[in-house]
PDB file of C-alpha atoms in Angstrom:
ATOM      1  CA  UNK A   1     135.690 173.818 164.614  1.00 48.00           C
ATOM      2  CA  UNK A   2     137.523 170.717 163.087  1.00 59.00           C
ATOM      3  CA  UNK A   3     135.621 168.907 159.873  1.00 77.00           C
ATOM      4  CA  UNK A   4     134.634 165.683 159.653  1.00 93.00           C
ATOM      5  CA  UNK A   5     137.217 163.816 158.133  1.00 94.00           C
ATOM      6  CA  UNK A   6     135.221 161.274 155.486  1.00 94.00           C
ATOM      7  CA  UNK A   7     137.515 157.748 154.481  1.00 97.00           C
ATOM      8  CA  UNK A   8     137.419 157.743 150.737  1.00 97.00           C
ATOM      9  CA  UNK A   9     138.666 154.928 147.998  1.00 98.00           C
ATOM     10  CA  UNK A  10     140.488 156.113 145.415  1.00 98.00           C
ATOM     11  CA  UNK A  11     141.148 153.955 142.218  1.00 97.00           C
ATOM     12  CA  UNK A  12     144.672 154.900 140.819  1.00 97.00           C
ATOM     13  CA  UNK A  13     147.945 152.938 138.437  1.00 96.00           C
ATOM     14  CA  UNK A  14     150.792 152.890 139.281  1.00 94.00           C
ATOM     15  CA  UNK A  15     151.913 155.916 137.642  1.00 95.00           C
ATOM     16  CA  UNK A  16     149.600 157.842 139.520  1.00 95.00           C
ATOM     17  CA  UNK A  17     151.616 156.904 142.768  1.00 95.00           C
ATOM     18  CA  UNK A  18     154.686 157.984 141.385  1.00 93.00           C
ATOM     19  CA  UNK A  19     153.065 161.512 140.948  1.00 94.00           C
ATOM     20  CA  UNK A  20     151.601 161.067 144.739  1.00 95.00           C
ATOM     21  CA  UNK A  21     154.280 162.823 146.871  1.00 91.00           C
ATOM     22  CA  UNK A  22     154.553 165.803 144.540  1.00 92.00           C
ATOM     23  CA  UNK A  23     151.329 166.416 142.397  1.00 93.00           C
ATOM     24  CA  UNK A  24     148.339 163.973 144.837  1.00 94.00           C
ATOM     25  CA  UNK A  25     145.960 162.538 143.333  1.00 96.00           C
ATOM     26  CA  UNK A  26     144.206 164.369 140.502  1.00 93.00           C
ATOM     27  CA  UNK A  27     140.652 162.415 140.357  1.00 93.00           C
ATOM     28  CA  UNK A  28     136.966 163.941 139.796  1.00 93.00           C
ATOM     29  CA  UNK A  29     135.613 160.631 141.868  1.00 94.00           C
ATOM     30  CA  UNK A  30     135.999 158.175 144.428  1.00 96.00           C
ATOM     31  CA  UNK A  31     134.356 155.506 146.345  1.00 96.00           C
ATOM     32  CA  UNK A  32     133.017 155.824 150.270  1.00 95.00           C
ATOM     33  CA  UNK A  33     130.178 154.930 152.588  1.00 93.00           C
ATOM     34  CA  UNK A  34     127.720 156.970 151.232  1.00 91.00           C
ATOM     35  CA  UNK A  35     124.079 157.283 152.312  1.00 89.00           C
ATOM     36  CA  UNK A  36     122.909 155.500 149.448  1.00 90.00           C
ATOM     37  CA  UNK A  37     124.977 152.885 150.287  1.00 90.00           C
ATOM     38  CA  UNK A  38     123.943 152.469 153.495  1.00 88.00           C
ATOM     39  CA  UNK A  39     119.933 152.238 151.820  1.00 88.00           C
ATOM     40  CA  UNK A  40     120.814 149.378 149.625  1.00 88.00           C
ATOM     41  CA  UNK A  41     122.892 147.476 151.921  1.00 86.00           C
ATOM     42  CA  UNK A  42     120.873 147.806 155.435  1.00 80.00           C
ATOM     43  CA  UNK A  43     121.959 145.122 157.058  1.00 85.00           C
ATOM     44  CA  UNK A  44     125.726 145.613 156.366  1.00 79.00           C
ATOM     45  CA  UNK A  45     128.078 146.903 158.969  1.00 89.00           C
ATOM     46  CA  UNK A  46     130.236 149.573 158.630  1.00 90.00           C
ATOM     47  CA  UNK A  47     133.158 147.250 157.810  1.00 93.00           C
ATOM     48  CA  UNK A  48     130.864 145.722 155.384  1.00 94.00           C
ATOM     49  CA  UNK A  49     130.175 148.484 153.514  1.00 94.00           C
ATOM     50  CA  UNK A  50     133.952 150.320 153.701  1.00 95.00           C
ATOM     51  CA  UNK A  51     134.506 146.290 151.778  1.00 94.00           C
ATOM     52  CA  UNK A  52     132.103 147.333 149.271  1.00 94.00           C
ATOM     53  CA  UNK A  53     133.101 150.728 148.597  1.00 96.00           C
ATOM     54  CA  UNK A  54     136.787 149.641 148.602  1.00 96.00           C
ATOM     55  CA  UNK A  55     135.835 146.733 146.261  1.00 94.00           C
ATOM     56  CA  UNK A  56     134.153 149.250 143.262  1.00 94.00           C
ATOM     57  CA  UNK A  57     137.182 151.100 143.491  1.00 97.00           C
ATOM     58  CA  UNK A  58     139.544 148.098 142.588  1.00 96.00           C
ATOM     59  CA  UNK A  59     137.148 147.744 139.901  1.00 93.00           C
ATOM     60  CA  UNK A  60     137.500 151.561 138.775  1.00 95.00           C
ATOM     61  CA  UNK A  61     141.261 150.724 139.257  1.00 97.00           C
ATOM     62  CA  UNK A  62     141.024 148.326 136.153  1.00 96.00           C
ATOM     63  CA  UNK A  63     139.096 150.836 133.859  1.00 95.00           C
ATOM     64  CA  UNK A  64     142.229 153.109 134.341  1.00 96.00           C
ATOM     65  CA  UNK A  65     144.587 150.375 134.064  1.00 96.00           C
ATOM     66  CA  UNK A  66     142.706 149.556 130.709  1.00 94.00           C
ATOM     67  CA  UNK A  67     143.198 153.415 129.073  1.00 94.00           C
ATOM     68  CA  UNK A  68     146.852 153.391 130.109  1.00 94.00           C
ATOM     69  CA  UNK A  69     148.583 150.536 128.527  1.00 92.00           C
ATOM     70  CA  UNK A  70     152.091 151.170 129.725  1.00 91.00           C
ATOM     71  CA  UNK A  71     150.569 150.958 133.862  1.00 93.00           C
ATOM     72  CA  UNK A  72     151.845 148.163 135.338  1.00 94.00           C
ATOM     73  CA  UNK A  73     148.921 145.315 135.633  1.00 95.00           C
ATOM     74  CA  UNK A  74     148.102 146.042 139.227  1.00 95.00           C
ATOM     75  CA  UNK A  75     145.093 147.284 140.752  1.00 96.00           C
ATOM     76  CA  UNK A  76     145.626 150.374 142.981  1.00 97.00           C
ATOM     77  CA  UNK A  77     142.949 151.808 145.159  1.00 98.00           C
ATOM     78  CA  UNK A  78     144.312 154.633 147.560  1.00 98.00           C
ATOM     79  CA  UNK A  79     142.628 155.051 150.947  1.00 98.00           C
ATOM     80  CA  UNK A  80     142.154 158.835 152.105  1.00 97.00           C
ATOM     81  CA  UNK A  81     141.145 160.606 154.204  1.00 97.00           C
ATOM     82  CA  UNK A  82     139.280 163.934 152.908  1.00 95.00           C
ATOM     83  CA  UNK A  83     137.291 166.787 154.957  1.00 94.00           C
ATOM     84  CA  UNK A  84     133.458 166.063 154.049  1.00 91.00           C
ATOM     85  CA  UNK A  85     133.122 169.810 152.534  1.00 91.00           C
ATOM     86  CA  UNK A  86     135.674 168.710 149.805  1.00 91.00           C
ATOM     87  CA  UNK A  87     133.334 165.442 148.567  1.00 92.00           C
ATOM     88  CA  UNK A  88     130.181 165.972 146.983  1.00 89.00           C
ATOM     89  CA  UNK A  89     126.992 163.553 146.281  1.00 83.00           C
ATOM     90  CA  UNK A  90     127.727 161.021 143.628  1.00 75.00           C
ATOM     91  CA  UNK A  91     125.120 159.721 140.968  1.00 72.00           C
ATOM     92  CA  UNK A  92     122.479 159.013 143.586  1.00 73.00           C
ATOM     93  CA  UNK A  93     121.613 155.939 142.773  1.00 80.00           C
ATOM     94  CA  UNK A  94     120.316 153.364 144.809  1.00 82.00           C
ATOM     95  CA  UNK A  95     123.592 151.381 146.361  1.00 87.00           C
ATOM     96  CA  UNK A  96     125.697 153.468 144.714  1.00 89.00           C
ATOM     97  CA  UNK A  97     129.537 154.502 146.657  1.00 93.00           C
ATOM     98  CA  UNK A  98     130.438 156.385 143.862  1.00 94.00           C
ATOM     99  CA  UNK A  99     131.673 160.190 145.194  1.00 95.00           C
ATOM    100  CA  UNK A 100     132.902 163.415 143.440  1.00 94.00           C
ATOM    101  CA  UNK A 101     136.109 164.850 144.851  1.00 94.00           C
ATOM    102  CA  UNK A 102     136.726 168.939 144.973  1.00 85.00           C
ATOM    103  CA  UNK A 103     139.721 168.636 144.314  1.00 86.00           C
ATOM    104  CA  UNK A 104     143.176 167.200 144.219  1.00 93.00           C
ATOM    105  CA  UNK A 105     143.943 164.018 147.469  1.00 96.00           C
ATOM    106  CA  UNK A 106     146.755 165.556 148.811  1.00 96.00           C
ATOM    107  CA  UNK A 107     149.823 163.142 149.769  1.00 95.00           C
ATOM    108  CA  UNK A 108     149.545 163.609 153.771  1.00 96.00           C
ATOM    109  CA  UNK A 109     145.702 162.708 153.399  1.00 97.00           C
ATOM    110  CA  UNK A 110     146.762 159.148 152.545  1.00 97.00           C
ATOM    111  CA  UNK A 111     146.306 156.383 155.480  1.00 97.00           C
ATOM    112  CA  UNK A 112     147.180 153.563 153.360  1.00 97.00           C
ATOM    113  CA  UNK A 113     147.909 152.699 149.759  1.00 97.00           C
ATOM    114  CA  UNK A 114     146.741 149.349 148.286  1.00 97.00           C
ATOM    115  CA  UNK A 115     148.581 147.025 145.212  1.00 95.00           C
ATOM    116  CA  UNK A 116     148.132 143.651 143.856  1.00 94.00           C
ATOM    117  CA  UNK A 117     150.873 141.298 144.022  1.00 91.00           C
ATOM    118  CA  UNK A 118     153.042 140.006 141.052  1.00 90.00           C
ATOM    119  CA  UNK A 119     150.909 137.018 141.175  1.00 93.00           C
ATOM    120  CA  UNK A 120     148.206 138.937 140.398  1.00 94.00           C
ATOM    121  CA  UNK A 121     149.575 141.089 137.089  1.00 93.00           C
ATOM    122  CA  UNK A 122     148.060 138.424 134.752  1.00 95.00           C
ATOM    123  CA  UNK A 123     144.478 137.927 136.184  1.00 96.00           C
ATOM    124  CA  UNK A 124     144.679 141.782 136.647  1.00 96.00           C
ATOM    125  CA  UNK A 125     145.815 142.398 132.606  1.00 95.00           C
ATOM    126  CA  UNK A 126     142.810 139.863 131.643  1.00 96.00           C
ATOM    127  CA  UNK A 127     140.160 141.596 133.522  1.00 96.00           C
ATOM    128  CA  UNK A 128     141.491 144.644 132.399  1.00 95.00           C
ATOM    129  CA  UNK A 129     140.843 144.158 128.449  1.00 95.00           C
ATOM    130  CA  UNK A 130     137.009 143.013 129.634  1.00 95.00           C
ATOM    131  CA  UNK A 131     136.004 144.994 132.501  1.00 93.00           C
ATOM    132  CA  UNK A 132     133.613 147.216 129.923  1.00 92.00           C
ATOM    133  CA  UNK A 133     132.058 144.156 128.549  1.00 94.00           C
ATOM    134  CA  UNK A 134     131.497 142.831 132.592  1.00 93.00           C
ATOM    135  CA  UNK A 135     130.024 146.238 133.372  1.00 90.00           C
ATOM    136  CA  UNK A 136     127.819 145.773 130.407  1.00 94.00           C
ATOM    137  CA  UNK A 137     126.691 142.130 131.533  1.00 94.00           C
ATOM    138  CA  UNK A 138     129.029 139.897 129.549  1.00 95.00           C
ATOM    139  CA  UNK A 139     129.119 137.020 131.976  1.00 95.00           C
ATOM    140  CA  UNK A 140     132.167 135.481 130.492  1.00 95.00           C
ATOM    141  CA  UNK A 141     133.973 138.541 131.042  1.00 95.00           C
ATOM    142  CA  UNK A 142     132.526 139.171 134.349  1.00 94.00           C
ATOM    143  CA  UNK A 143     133.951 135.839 135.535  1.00 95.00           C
ATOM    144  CA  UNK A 144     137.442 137.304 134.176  1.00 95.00           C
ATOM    145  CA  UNK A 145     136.895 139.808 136.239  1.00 94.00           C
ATOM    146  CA  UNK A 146     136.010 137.825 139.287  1.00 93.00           C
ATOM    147  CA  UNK A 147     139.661 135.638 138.301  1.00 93.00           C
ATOM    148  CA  UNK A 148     141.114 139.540 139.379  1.00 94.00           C
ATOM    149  CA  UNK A 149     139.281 140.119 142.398  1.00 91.00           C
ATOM    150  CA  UNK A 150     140.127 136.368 143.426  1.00 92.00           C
ATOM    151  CA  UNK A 151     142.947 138.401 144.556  1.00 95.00           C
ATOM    152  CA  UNK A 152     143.356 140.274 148.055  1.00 94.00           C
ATOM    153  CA  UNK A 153     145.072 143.707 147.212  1.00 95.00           C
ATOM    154  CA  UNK A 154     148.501 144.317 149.584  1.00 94.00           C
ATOM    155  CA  UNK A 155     148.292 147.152 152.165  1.00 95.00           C
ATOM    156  CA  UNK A 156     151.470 149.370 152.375  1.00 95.00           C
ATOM    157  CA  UNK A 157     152.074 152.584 154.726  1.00 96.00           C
ATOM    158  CA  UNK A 158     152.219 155.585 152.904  1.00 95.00           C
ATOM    159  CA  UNK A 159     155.522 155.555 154.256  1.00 95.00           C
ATOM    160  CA  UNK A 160     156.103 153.006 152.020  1.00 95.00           C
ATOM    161  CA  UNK A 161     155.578 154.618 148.843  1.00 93.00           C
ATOM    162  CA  UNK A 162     159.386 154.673 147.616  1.00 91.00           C
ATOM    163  CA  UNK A 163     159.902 151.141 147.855  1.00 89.00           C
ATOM    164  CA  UNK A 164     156.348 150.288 146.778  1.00 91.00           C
ATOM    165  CA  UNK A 165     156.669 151.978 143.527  1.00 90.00           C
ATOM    166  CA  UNK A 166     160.524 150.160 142.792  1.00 85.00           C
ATOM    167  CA  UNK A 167     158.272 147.006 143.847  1.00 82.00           C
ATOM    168  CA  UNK A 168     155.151 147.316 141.593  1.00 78.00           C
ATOM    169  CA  UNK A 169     157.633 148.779 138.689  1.00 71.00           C
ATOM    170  CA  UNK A 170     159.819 145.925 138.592  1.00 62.00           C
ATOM    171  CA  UNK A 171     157.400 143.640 137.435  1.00 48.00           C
ATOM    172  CA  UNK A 172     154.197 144.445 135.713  1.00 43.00           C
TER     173      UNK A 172
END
């Protein structure tokens, strides 16, 4: 008997995918579909949700981006694919995506890895140095925010990796 495979969003920096091939991913939580989810947003389809679920893990992405001041300025939200015995309930709250992980996202449980541009690095370093006060209702700095998810993340291969990281290194 196989297990359900379960698509999860992972936010990450860009030093975190230069540890990827070797080390994975070593995060407690993650974003997915998640019953609760599903509750709050009962009209959505499943598309509509994965957008959500992706979407509060570009926002994670910033927090981290935020504690790490040499990251490059780009948003990086890793798409996985995990067995559902390694990810556990989240906060259970109403609408919430928010997942724990059981351990470390291997490499080859990667299906795609997602970056902002270089167009994006200064929207993405502004939200950055607000995304606590957003979170805690500033609207000015929620509309920062908002200036950085004006911005469609790029979608690489995990093939891609290599050149990804020389990409998203070069310019921060």
């Amino acid at each position: 008997m196989t297990d359900e495979l379960v698509r999860v969003y992972v936010p990450a920096t860009v030093p975190m995918l230069a540890r990827l091939s070797e080390d994975g991913l070593k995060v407690t939580q993650a974003h997915a579909v998640t019953p609760m989810l599903r509750e709050w947003y009962a009209e959505g389809d499943e598309e509509e949700l994965e957008y959500v679920a992706f979407t509060r893990a570009a926002q994670d992405a910033l927090q981290l981006i935020r504690h790490d001041p040499a990251a490059p300025r780009r948003r990086v939200v890793v798409s996985a694919d995990l067995p559902a015995t390694t990810i556990g309930r989240g906060d259970g709250d109403l609408g919430s995506s928010v997942v724990e992980l059981g351990g470390v996202v291997p490499a080859a449980a990667v299906a795609a890895i997602h970056v902002d541009g270089a167009d994006a690095a200064a929207d993405v370093a502004a939200a950055a140095e607000v995304v606590a006060e957003a979170l805690a209702g500033d609207p000015d700095a929620q509309f920062t925010v908002d200036s950085a998810e004006d911005h469609e993340l790029e979608w690489y291969d995990p093939s891609e990796l290599e050149l990804l990281l020389r990409a998203a290194s070069g310019g921060s």
